[in-house]
Amino acid sequence: MAAHRIVFANEKGGSGKSTSAVHTAVALAARGARVATLDLDTRQRTLGRYLDNRAVLMKRDGLDLPMPIYATFDPAKDNDIRAQLDALAADADMLIVDTPGRDDDYVRAAISTADTLVTPINDSFVDLDLIGQVDSDSYKVKRPSFYAELVWDARKARAKTDGGTVDWVVLRNRLQHLEARNMKRVALALAELSKRVGFRVIPGLSERVIYRELFPKGLTLLDLAAIGQDAGLAHVAARGELRELIAGLQLPEATPARQPEAA
């Protein structure tokens, strides 16, 4: 069976894209899936550095943690993005691609091969503007934005190439820091826009200090027991968010080779 391709893409930075991507990759690997990842952000390389840190920790402390295969795309060495995606997908159940916060031909090519496209956004009208323009008085959606048109074109290209479809998922991150009225307005605008543009909306990950603390060691919320760290209430809540995120993606199941840590 061909690898299911999941592309995390958003032209704006700071939406929790790489954090969501690496936690998704590790969660799927913990369930027994063979997971490969490709970091398209050659400069910042957040996903790649996260997994570098993880590999160092595993070797240093002799830990057996779920570990995806990972690579970083470097167009200066090889700019055939489709060939690299195909090579990584050949021996994987899931291929996860993390993209930079910009629009370029490589990002568009990755999106056009996606089975699932995940667009994380902070729950605000600033990030919503990426997908659709909203009237300042009524908060009604006026028209889709450039990014929505880009995704539409990528979906058409995918259908033309192999008849496949792209399941577009908008991930609402950092919900709890917003005033309730603004949250409701954003939710209504997203619901209206989803019908016009064609995406699903699922809850994502909250803003938590734990994510920044885990990065230097390459750890995720699923690894705390393996390193002997007790999980506090905030950690349990965060793992619940991750579990809900994975369920919301509605991905095909891989045959489990190992059991995930109980959340």
PDB file of C-alpha atoms in Angstrom:
ATOM      1  CA  MET A   1       0.000   0.000   0.000  1.00  0.00           C
ATOM      2  CA  ALA A   2       1.292   3.463  -0.905  1.00  0.00           C
ATOM      3  CA  ALA A   3       2.380   5.743   1.922  1.00  0.00           C
ATOM      4  CA  HIS A   4      -0.217   8.227   3.084  1.00  0.00           C
ATOM      5  CA  ARG A   5       1.265  11.700   2.599  1.00  0.00           C
ATOM      6  CA  ILE A   6       0.589  14.389   5.196  1.00  0.00           C
ATOM      7  CA  VAL A   7       1.816  17.900   4.404  1.00  0.00           C
ATOM      8  CA  PHE A   8       1.888  20.609   7.091  1.00  0.00           C
ATOM      9  CA  ALA A   9       1.779  23.954   5.314  1.00  0.00           C
ATOM     10  CA  ASN A  10       1.092  27.561   6.231  1.00  0.00           C
ATOM     11  CA  GLU A  11       2.667  30.654   4.673  1.00  0.00           C
ATOM     12  CA  LYS A  12       2.709  32.413   8.043  1.00  0.00           C
ATOM     13  CA  GLY A  13       5.178  31.473  10.742  1.00  0.00           C
ATOM     14  CA  GLY A  14       4.464  30.957  14.420  1.00  0.00           C
ATOM     15  CA  SER A  15       1.392  28.783  14.003  1.00  0.00           C
ATOM     16  CA  GLY A  16       2.841  25.688  15.692  1.00  0.00           C
ATOM     17  CA  LYS A  17       3.345  23.935  12.371  1.00  0.00           C
ATOM     18  CA  SER A  18       6.603  22.134  13.161  1.00  0.00           C
ATOM     19  CA  THR A  19       5.498  21.256  16.702  1.00  0.00           C
ATOM     20  CA  SER A  20       2.299  19.732  15.320  1.00  0.00           C
ATOM     21  CA  ALA A  21       4.228  17.891  12.596  1.00  0.00           C
ATOM     22  CA  VAL A  22       6.822  16.293  14.897  1.00  0.00           C
ATOM     23  CA  HIS A  23       4.240  15.259  17.487  1.00  0.00           C
ATOM     24  CA  THR A  24       2.112  13.727  14.754  1.00  0.00           C
ATOM     25  CA  ALA A  25       5.121  11.856  13.355  1.00  0.00           C
ATOM     26  CA  VAL A  26       6.131  10.440  16.743  1.00  0.00           C
ATOM     27  CA  ALA A  27       2.544   9.586  17.703  1.00  0.00           C
ATOM     28  CA  LEU A  28       2.086   7.606  14.479  1.00  0.00           C
ATOM     29  CA  ALA A  29       5.450   5.870  14.932  1.00  0.00           C
ATOM     30  CA  ALA A  30       4.435   4.962  18.493  1.00  0.00           C
ATOM     31  CA  ARG A  31       1.353   3.274  17.066  1.00  0.00           C
ATOM     32  CA  GLY A  32       3.522   1.046  14.916  1.00  0.00           C
ATOM     33  CA  ALA A  33       3.456   2.918  11.619  1.00  0.00           C
ATOM     34  CA  ARG A  34       6.616   3.251   9.556  1.00  0.00           C
ATOM     35  CA  VAL A  35       6.976   7.021   9.429  1.00  0.00           C
ATOM     36  CA  ALA A  36       9.251   9.081   7.179  1.00  0.00           C
ATOM     37  CA  THR A  37       9.574  12.860   7.342  1.00  0.00           C
ATOM     38  CA  LEU A  38      10.959  15.530   5.058  1.00  0.00           C
ATOM     39  CA  ASP A  39      11.765  19.059   6.213  1.00  0.00           C
ATOM     40  CA  LEU A  40      11.405  21.537   3.352  1.00  0.00           C
ATOM     41  CA  ASP A  41      12.585  24.481   5.442  1.00  0.00           C
ATOM     42  CA  THR A  42      16.256  24.297   4.469  1.00  0.00           C
ATOM     43  CA  ARG A  43      17.155  27.416   6.490  1.00  0.00           C
ATOM     44  CA  GLN A  44      15.395  27.028   9.838  1.00  0.00           C
ATOM     45  CA  ARG A  45      15.114  23.226   9.656  1.00  0.00           C
ATOM     46  CA  THR A  46      13.029  23.056  12.837  1.00  0.00           C
ATOM     47  CA  LEU A  47      11.700  19.538  12.238  1.00  0.00           C
ATOM     48  CA  GLY A  48      15.141  18.266  11.249  1.00  0.00           C
ATOM     49  CA  ARG A  49      16.836  19.790  14.303  1.00  0.00           C
ATOM     50  CA  TYR A  50      14.102  18.416  16.553  1.00  0.00           C
ATOM     51  CA  LEU A  51      14.787  14.886  15.314  1.00  0.00           C
ATOM     52  CA  ASP A  52      18.566  15.478  15.403  1.00  0.00           C
ATOM     53  CA  ASN A  53      18.192  16.246  19.107  1.00  0.00           C
ATOM     54  CA  ARG A  54      16.078  13.130  19.548  1.00  0.00           C
ATOM     55  CA  ALA A  55      18.667  10.900  17.867  1.00  0.00           C
ATOM     56  CA  VAL A  56      21.461  12.311  20.068  1.00  0.00           C
ATOM     57  CA  LEU A  57      19.446  11.725  23.242  1.00  0.00           C
ATOM     58  CA  MET A  58      18.543   8.167  22.256  1.00  0.00           C
ATOM     59  CA  LYS A  59      22.172   7.311  21.558  1.00  0.00           C
ATOM     60  CA  ARG A  60      23.537   9.042  24.651  1.00  0.00           C
ATOM     61  CA  ASP A  61      21.039   7.567  27.127  1.00  0.00           C
ATOM     62  CA  GLY A  62      20.399   4.259  25.387  1.00  0.00           C
ATOM     63  CA  LEU A  63      16.696   5.010  24.965  1.00  0.00           C
ATOM     64  CA  ASP A  64      14.387   3.089  22.674  1.00  0.00           C
ATOM     65  CA  LEU A  65      11.931   5.761  21.512  1.00  0.00           C
ATOM     66  CA  PRO A  66       9.645   5.795  18.466  1.00  0.00           C
ATOM     67  CA  MET A  67      11.807   7.402  15.778  1.00  0.00           C
ATOM     68  CA  PRO A  68      10.753   8.443  12.283  1.00  0.00           C
ATOM     69  CA  ILE A  69      13.140   8.348   9.359  1.00  0.00           C
ATOM     70  CA  TYR A  70      13.954  11.956   8.518  1.00  0.00           C
ATOM     71  CA  ALA A  71      15.657  14.032   5.862  1.00  0.00           C
ATOM     72  CA  THR A  72      16.010  17.702   4.956  1.00  0.00           C
ATOM     73  CA  PHE A  73      15.391  18.934   1.442  1.00  0.00           C
ATOM     74  CA  ASP A  74      18.314  20.884  -0.034  1.00  0.00           C
ATOM     75  CA  PRO A  75      17.630  22.201  -3.546  1.00  0.00           C
ATOM     76  CA  ALA A  76      21.309  23.152  -3.924  1.00  0.00           C
ATOM     77  CA  LYS A  77      22.191  19.454  -3.860  1.00  0.00           C
ATOM     78  CA  ASP A  78      19.091  17.985  -5.536  1.00  0.00           C
ATOM     79  CA  ASN A  79      16.036  19.982  -6.535  1.00  0.00           C
ATOM     80  CA  ASP A  80      13.894  17.060  -7.683  1.00  0.00           C
ATOM     81  CA  ILE A  81      11.367  17.332  -4.870  1.00  0.00           C
ATOM     82  CA  ARG A  82       8.985  14.745  -6.261  1.00  0.00           C
ATOM     83  CA  ALA A  83      11.724  12.130  -6.573  1.00  0.00           C
ATOM     84  CA  GLN A  84      12.776  12.697  -2.970  1.00  0.00           C
ATOM     85  CA  LEU A  85       9.202  12.439  -1.752  1.00  0.00           C
ATOM     86  CA  ASP A  86       8.726   9.210  -3.690  1.00  0.00           C
ATOM     87  CA  ALA A  87      11.973   7.752  -2.318  1.00  0.00           C
ATOM     88  CA  LEU A  88      10.981   8.445   1.289  1.00  0.00           C
ATOM     89  CA  ALA A  89       7.460   7.155   0.717  1.00  0.00           C
ATOM     90  CA  ALA A  90       8.677   3.877  -0.793  1.00  0.00           C
ATOM     91  CA  ASP A  91       9.359   2.205   2.565  1.00  0.00           C
ATOM     92  CA  ALA A  92       6.893   4.081   4.758  1.00  0.00           C
ATOM     93  CA  ASP A  93       3.270   3.863   5.831  1.00  0.00           C
ATOM     94  CA  MET A  94       3.140   7.596   6.515  1.00  0.00           C
ATOM     95  CA  LEU A  95       5.164  10.415   4.974  1.00  0.00           C
ATOM     96  CA  ILE A  96       5.047  13.725   6.841  1.00  0.00           C
ATOM     97  CA  VAL A  97       6.306  16.901   5.188  1.00  0.00           C
ATOM     98  CA  ASP A  98       6.989  20.111   7.123  1.00  0.00           C
ATOM     99  CA  THR A  99       7.123  23.215   4.940  1.00  0.00           C
ATOM    100  CA  PRO A 100       8.587  26.716   5.457  1.00  0.00           C
ATOM    101  CA  GLY A 101       6.408  29.747   6.123  1.00  0.00           C
ATOM    102  CA  ARG A 102       6.533  30.944   2.551  1.00  0.00           C
ATOM    103  CA  ASP A 103       5.232  30.135  -0.899  1.00  0.00           C
ATOM    104  CA  ASP A 104       7.596  28.525  -3.385  1.00  0.00           C
ATOM    105  CA  ASP A 105       7.522  25.900  -6.118  1.00  0.00           C
ATOM    106  CA  TYR A 106       8.720  23.138  -3.789  1.00  0.00           C
ATOM    107  CA  VAL A 107       5.936  23.774  -1.283  1.00  0.00           C
ATOM    108  CA  ARG A 108       3.371  23.775  -4.078  1.00  0.00           C
ATOM    109  CA  ALA A 109       4.757  20.515  -5.422  1.00  0.00           C
ATOM    110  CA  ALA A 110       4.527  18.913  -1.970  1.00  0.00           C
ATOM    111  CA  ILE A 111       0.944  20.098  -1.493  1.00  0.00           C
ATOM    112  CA  SER A 112      -0.042  18.723  -4.884  1.00  0.00           C
ATOM    113  CA  THR A 113       1.093  15.228  -3.803  1.00  0.00           C
ATOM    114  CA  ALA A 114      -0.610  15.340  -0.380  1.00  0.00           C
ATOM    115  CA  ASP A 115      -3.333  12.965   0.722  1.00  0.00           C
ATOM    116  CA  THR A 116      -3.886  15.106   3.821  1.00  0.00           C
ATOM    117  CA  LEU A 117      -2.995  18.808   3.876  1.00  0.00           C
ATOM    118  CA  VAL A 118      -2.809  20.284   7.390  1.00  0.00           C
ATOM    119  CA  THR A 119      -2.850  24.068   7.771  1.00  0.00           C
ATOM    120  CA  PRO A 120      -2.265  25.034  11.418  1.00  0.00           C
ATOM    121  CA  ILE A 121      -3.477  28.504  12.332  1.00  0.00           C
ATOM    122  CA  ASN A 122      -3.521  30.496  15.524  1.00  0.00           C
ATOM    123  CA  ASP A 123      -7.144  31.107  16.404  1.00  0.00           C
ATOM    124  CA  SER A 124      -7.270  34.739  15.311  1.00  0.00           C
ATOM    125  CA  PHE A 125      -8.451  36.837  12.406  1.00  0.00           C
ATOM    126  CA  VAL A 126      -4.819  37.609  11.595  1.00  0.00           C
ATOM    127  CA  ASP A 127      -4.207  33.965  10.716  1.00  0.00           C
ATOM    128  CA  LEU A 128      -7.684  33.444   9.284  1.00  0.00           C
ATOM    129  CA  ASP A 129      -6.841  36.136   6.723  1.00  0.00           C
ATOM    130  CA  LEU A 130      -4.448  33.610   5.195  1.00  0.00           C
ATOM    131  CA  ILE A 131      -7.439  31.594   4.032  1.00  0.00           C
ATOM    132  CA  GLY A 132     -10.239  34.127   3.633  1.00  0.00           C
ATOM    133  CA  GLN A 133     -10.883  37.866   3.885  1.00  0.00           C
ATOM    134  CA  VAL A 134     -13.402  38.896   6.544  1.00  0.00           C
ATOM    135  CA  ASP A 135     -15.591  42.002   6.621  1.00  0.00           C
ATOM    136  CA  SER A 136     -14.465  44.302   9.454  1.00  0.00           C
ATOM    137  CA  ASP A 137     -18.016  45.149  10.563  1.00  0.00           C
ATOM    138  CA  SER A 138     -20.035  41.977  10.079  1.00  0.00           C
ATOM    139  CA  TYR A 139     -17.163  39.462  10.435  1.00  0.00           C
ATOM    140  CA  LYS A 140     -18.618  37.665   7.438  1.00  0.00           C
ATOM    141  CA  VAL A 141     -16.282  36.096   4.915  1.00  0.00           C
ATOM    142  CA  LYS A 142     -15.983  38.259   1.817  1.00  0.00           C
ATOM    143  CA  ARG A 143     -13.818  36.060  -0.373  1.00  0.00           C
ATOM    144  CA  PRO A 144     -11.178  33.328  -0.222  1.00  0.00           C
ATOM    145  CA  SER A 145      -7.594  34.551   0.014  1.00  0.00           C
ATOM    146  CA  PHE A 146      -4.584  33.760  -2.159  1.00  0.00           C
ATOM    147  CA  TYR A 147      -3.570  30.720  -0.119  1.00  0.00           C
ATOM    148  CA  ALA A 148      -6.996  29.117  -0.528  1.00  0.00           C
ATOM    149  CA  GLU A 149      -6.679  29.601  -4.278  1.00  0.00           C
ATOM    150  CA  LEU A 150      -3.202  28.050  -4.184  1.00  0.00           C
ATOM    151  CA  VAL A 151      -4.583  24.978  -2.429  1.00  0.00           C
ATOM    152  CA  TRP A 152      -7.455  24.801  -4.907  1.00  0.00           C
ATOM    153  CA  ASP A 153      -4.964  24.771  -7.792  1.00  0.00           C
ATOM    154  CA  ALA A 154      -2.889  22.075  -6.058  1.00  0.00           C
ATOM    155  CA  ARG A 155      -5.965  19.920  -5.579  1.00  0.00           C
ATOM    156  CA  LYS A 156      -6.832  20.253  -9.248  1.00  0.00           C
ATOM    157  CA  ALA A 157      -3.271  19.293 -10.182  1.00  0.00           C
ATOM    158  CA  ARG A 158      -3.487  16.218  -7.947  1.00  0.00           C
ATOM    159  CA  ALA A 159      -6.792  15.142  -9.482  1.00  0.00           C
ATOM    160  CA  LYS A 160      -5.397  15.614 -12.977  1.00  0.00           C
ATOM    161  CA  THR A 161      -2.217  13.674 -12.197  1.00  0.00           C
ATOM    162  CA  ASP A 162      -3.620  10.524 -10.580  1.00  0.00           C
ATOM    163  CA  GLY A 163      -7.273  11.164  -9.808  1.00  0.00           C
ATOM    164  CA  GLY A 164      -6.501  11.480  -6.108  1.00  0.00           C
ATOM    165  CA  THR A 165      -8.075  13.877  -3.638  1.00  0.00           C
ATOM    166  CA  VAL A 166      -6.511  16.140  -1.008  1.00  0.00           C
ATOM    167  CA  ASP A 167      -8.221  16.193   2.385  1.00  0.00           C
ATOM    168  CA  TRP A 168      -7.599  19.754   3.598  1.00  0.00           C
ATOM    169  CA  VAL A 169      -7.621  20.106   7.392  1.00  0.00           C
ATOM    170  CA  VAL A 170      -7.379  23.447   9.191  1.00  0.00           C
ATOM    171  CA  LEU A 171      -5.887  22.978  12.657  1.00  0.00           C
ATOM    172  CA  ARG A 172      -7.017  25.528  15.255  1.00  0.00           C
ATOM    173  CA  ASN A 173      -4.065  25.994  17.599  1.00  0.00           C
ATOM    174  CA  ARG A 174      -3.757  28.008  20.829  1.00  0.00           C
ATOM    175  CA  LEU A 175      -7.470  28.266  21.514  1.00  0.00           C
ATOM    176  CA  GLN A 176      -7.480  29.087  25.221  1.00  0.00           C
ATOM    177  CA  HIS A 177      -5.694  32.432  25.011  1.00  0.00           C
ATOM    178  CA  LEU A 178      -8.504  34.149  23.165  1.00  0.00           C
ATOM    179  CA  GLU A 179     -11.411  36.141  24.525  1.00  0.00           C
ATOM    180  CA  ALA A 180     -14.605  34.083  24.192  1.00  0.00           C
ATOM    181  CA  ARG A 181     -16.393  36.443  21.797  1.00  0.00           C
ATOM    182  CA  ASN A 182     -13.433  36.493  19.422  1.00  0.00           C
ATOM    183  CA  MET A 183     -13.210  32.682  19.532  1.00  0.00           C
ATOM    184  CA  LYS A 184     -16.860  32.431  18.567  1.00  0.00           C
ATOM    185  CA  ARG A 185     -16.454  34.881  15.699  1.00  0.00           C
ATOM    186  CA  VAL A 186     -13.419  33.043  14.366  1.00  0.00           C
ATOM    187  CA  ALA A 187     -15.273  29.736  14.638  1.00  0.00           C
ATOM    188  CA  LEU A 188     -18.270  31.085  12.713  1.00  0.00           C
ATOM    189  CA  ALA A 189     -16.045  32.566  10.006  1.00  0.00           C
ATOM    190  CA  LEU A 190     -14.132  29.286   9.672  1.00  0.00           C
ATOM    191  CA  ALA A 191     -17.379  27.312   9.416  1.00  0.00           C
ATOM    192  CA  GLU A 192     -18.648  29.605   6.662  1.00  0.00           C
ATOM    193  CA  LEU A 193     -15.350  29.553   4.810  1.00  0.00           C
ATOM    194  CA  SER A 194     -14.992  25.782   5.071  1.00  0.00           C
ATOM    195  CA  LYS A 195     -18.201  25.327   3.097  1.00  0.00           C
ATOM    196  CA  ARG A 196     -17.040  27.695   0.361  1.00  0.00           C
ATOM    197  CA  VAL A 197     -13.445  26.518   0.070  1.00  0.00           C
ATOM    198  CA  GLY A 198     -13.681  22.891   1.146  1.00  0.00           C
ATOM    199  CA  PHE A 199     -11.714  22.088   4.291  1.00  0.00           C
ATOM    200  CA  ARG A 200     -12.367  20.441   7.652  1.00  0.00           C
ATOM    201  CA  VAL A 201     -11.660  22.149  10.974  1.00  0.00           C
ATOM    202  CA  ILE A 202     -10.219  20.263  13.967  1.00  0.00           C
ATOM    203  CA  PRO A 203      -8.800  21.410  17.328  1.00  0.00           C
ATOM    204  CA  GLY A 204      -5.031  21.519  17.627  1.00  0.00           C
ATOM    205  CA  LEU A 205      -2.454  22.106  20.359  1.00  0.00           C
ATOM    206  CA  SER A 206      -2.572  24.837  22.981  1.00  0.00           C
ATOM    207  CA  GLU A 207       0.308  27.184  23.705  1.00  0.00           C
ATOM    208  CA  ARG A 208       2.277  25.445  26.445  1.00  0.00           C
ATOM    209  CA  VAL A 209       5.765  25.958  27.880  1.00  0.00           C
ATOM    210  CA  ILE A 210       6.287  22.185  27.762  1.00  0.00           C
ATOM    211  CA  TYR A 211       6.725  22.231  23.973  1.00  0.00           C
ATOM    212  CA  ARG A 212       9.631  24.673  24.175  1.00  0.00           C
ATOM    213  CA  GLU A 213      11.185  22.668  27.018  1.00  0.00           C
ATOM    214  CA  LEU A 214      11.009  19.388  25.088  1.00  0.00           C
ATOM    215  CA  PHE A 215      12.613  20.682  21.885  1.00  0.00           C
ATOM    216  CA  PRO A 216      16.313  20.712  22.986  1.00  0.00           C
ATOM    217  CA  LYS A 217      16.108  16.995  23.832  1.00  0.00           C
ATOM    218  CA  GLY A 218      13.921  16.093  20.869  1.00  0.00           C
ATOM    219  CA  LEU A 219      11.243  14.717  23.165  1.00  0.00           C
ATOM    220  CA  THR A 220       7.484  14.765  22.755  1.00  0.00           C
ATOM    221  CA  LEU A 221       4.599  14.475  25.177  1.00  0.00           C
ATOM    222  CA  LEU A 222       4.543  10.724  24.521  1.00  0.00           C
ATOM    223  CA  ASP A 223       8.081  10.209  25.825  1.00  0.00           C
ATOM    224  CA  LEU A 224       7.781  11.388  29.425  1.00  0.00           C
ATOM    225  CA  ALA A 225       7.330   7.935  30.956  1.00  0.00           C
ATOM    226  CA  ALA A 226      10.291   6.583  28.966  1.00  0.00           C
ATOM    227  CA  ILE A 227      12.619   9.150  30.552  1.00  0.00           C
ATOM    228  CA  GLY A 228      11.164   8.688  34.037  1.00  0.00           C
ATOM    229  CA  GLN A 229       9.415  12.062  34.224  1.00  0.00           C
ATOM    230  CA  ASP A 230       6.089  12.289  36.000  1.00  0.00           C
ATOM    231  CA  ALA A 231       3.260  13.804  34.002  1.00  0.00           C
ATOM    232  CA  GLY A 232       1.505  16.742  35.625  1.00  0.00           C
ATOM    233  CA  LEU A 233      -2.054  17.800  34.957  1.00  0.00           C
ATOM    234  CA  ALA A 234      -0.928  20.137  32.184  1.00  0.00           C
ATOM    235  CA  HIS A 235       0.949  17.280  30.494  1.00  0.00           C
ATOM    236  CA  VAL A 236      -2.082  15.002  30.696  1.00  0.00           C
ATOM    237  CA  ALA A 237      -4.275  17.720  29.184  1.00  0.00           C
ATOM    238  CA  ALA A 238      -1.746  18.301  26.399  1.00  0.00           C
ATOM    239  CA  ARG A 239      -1.609  14.587  25.586  1.00  0.00           C
ATOM    240  CA  GLY A 240      -5.383  14.630  25.369  1.00  0.00           C
ATOM    241  CA  GLU A 241      -5.138  17.424  22.808  1.00  0.00           C
ATOM    242  CA  LEU A 242      -2.614  15.429  20.809  1.00  0.00           C
ATOM    243  CA  ARG A 243      -4.802  12.329  20.921  1.00  0.00           C
ATOM    244  CA  GLU A 244      -7.761  14.389  19.667  1.00  0.00           C
ATOM    245  CA  LEU A 245      -5.613  15.904  16.914  1.00  0.00           C
ATOM    246  CA  ILE A 246      -4.520  12.490  15.624  1.00  0.00           C
ATOM    247  CA  ALA A 247      -8.100  11.206  15.708  1.00  0.00           C
ATOM    248  CA  GLY A 248      -9.312  14.307  13.874  1.00  0.00           C
ATOM    249  CA  LEU A 249      -6.890  13.759  11.005  1.00  0.00           C
ATOM    250  CA  GLN A 250      -8.789  10.526  10.193  1.00  0.00           C
ATOM    251  CA  LEU A 251      -5.708   8.774   8.852  1.00  0.00           C
ATOM    252  CA  PRO A 252      -5.619   5.179   7.616  1.00  0.00           C
ATOM    253  CA  GLU A 253      -4.484   2.699  10.244  1.00  0.00           C
ATOM    254  CA  ALA A 254      -1.105   0.968  10.011  1.00  0.00           C
ATOM    255  CA  THR A 255      -0.532  -2.475  11.495  1.00  0.00           C
ATOM    256  CA  PRO A 256       0.849  -1.740  14.986  1.00  0.00           C
ATOM    257  CA  ALA A 257       4.277  -3.139  15.785  1.00  0.00           C
ATOM    258  CA  ARG A 258       4.483  -1.470  19.178  1.00  0.00           C
ATOM    259  CA  GLN A 259       1.987  -0.034  21.607  1.00  0.00           C
ATOM    260  CA  PRO A 260       1.851   3.721  22.327  1.00  0.00           C
ATOM    261  CA  GLU A 261       2.294   5.039  25.830  1.00  0.00           C
ATOM    262  CA  ALA A 262      -1.041   5.258  27.624  1.00  0.00           C
ATOM    263  CA  ALA A 263      -2.288   8.823  27.624  1.00  0.00           C
TER     264      ALA A 263
END
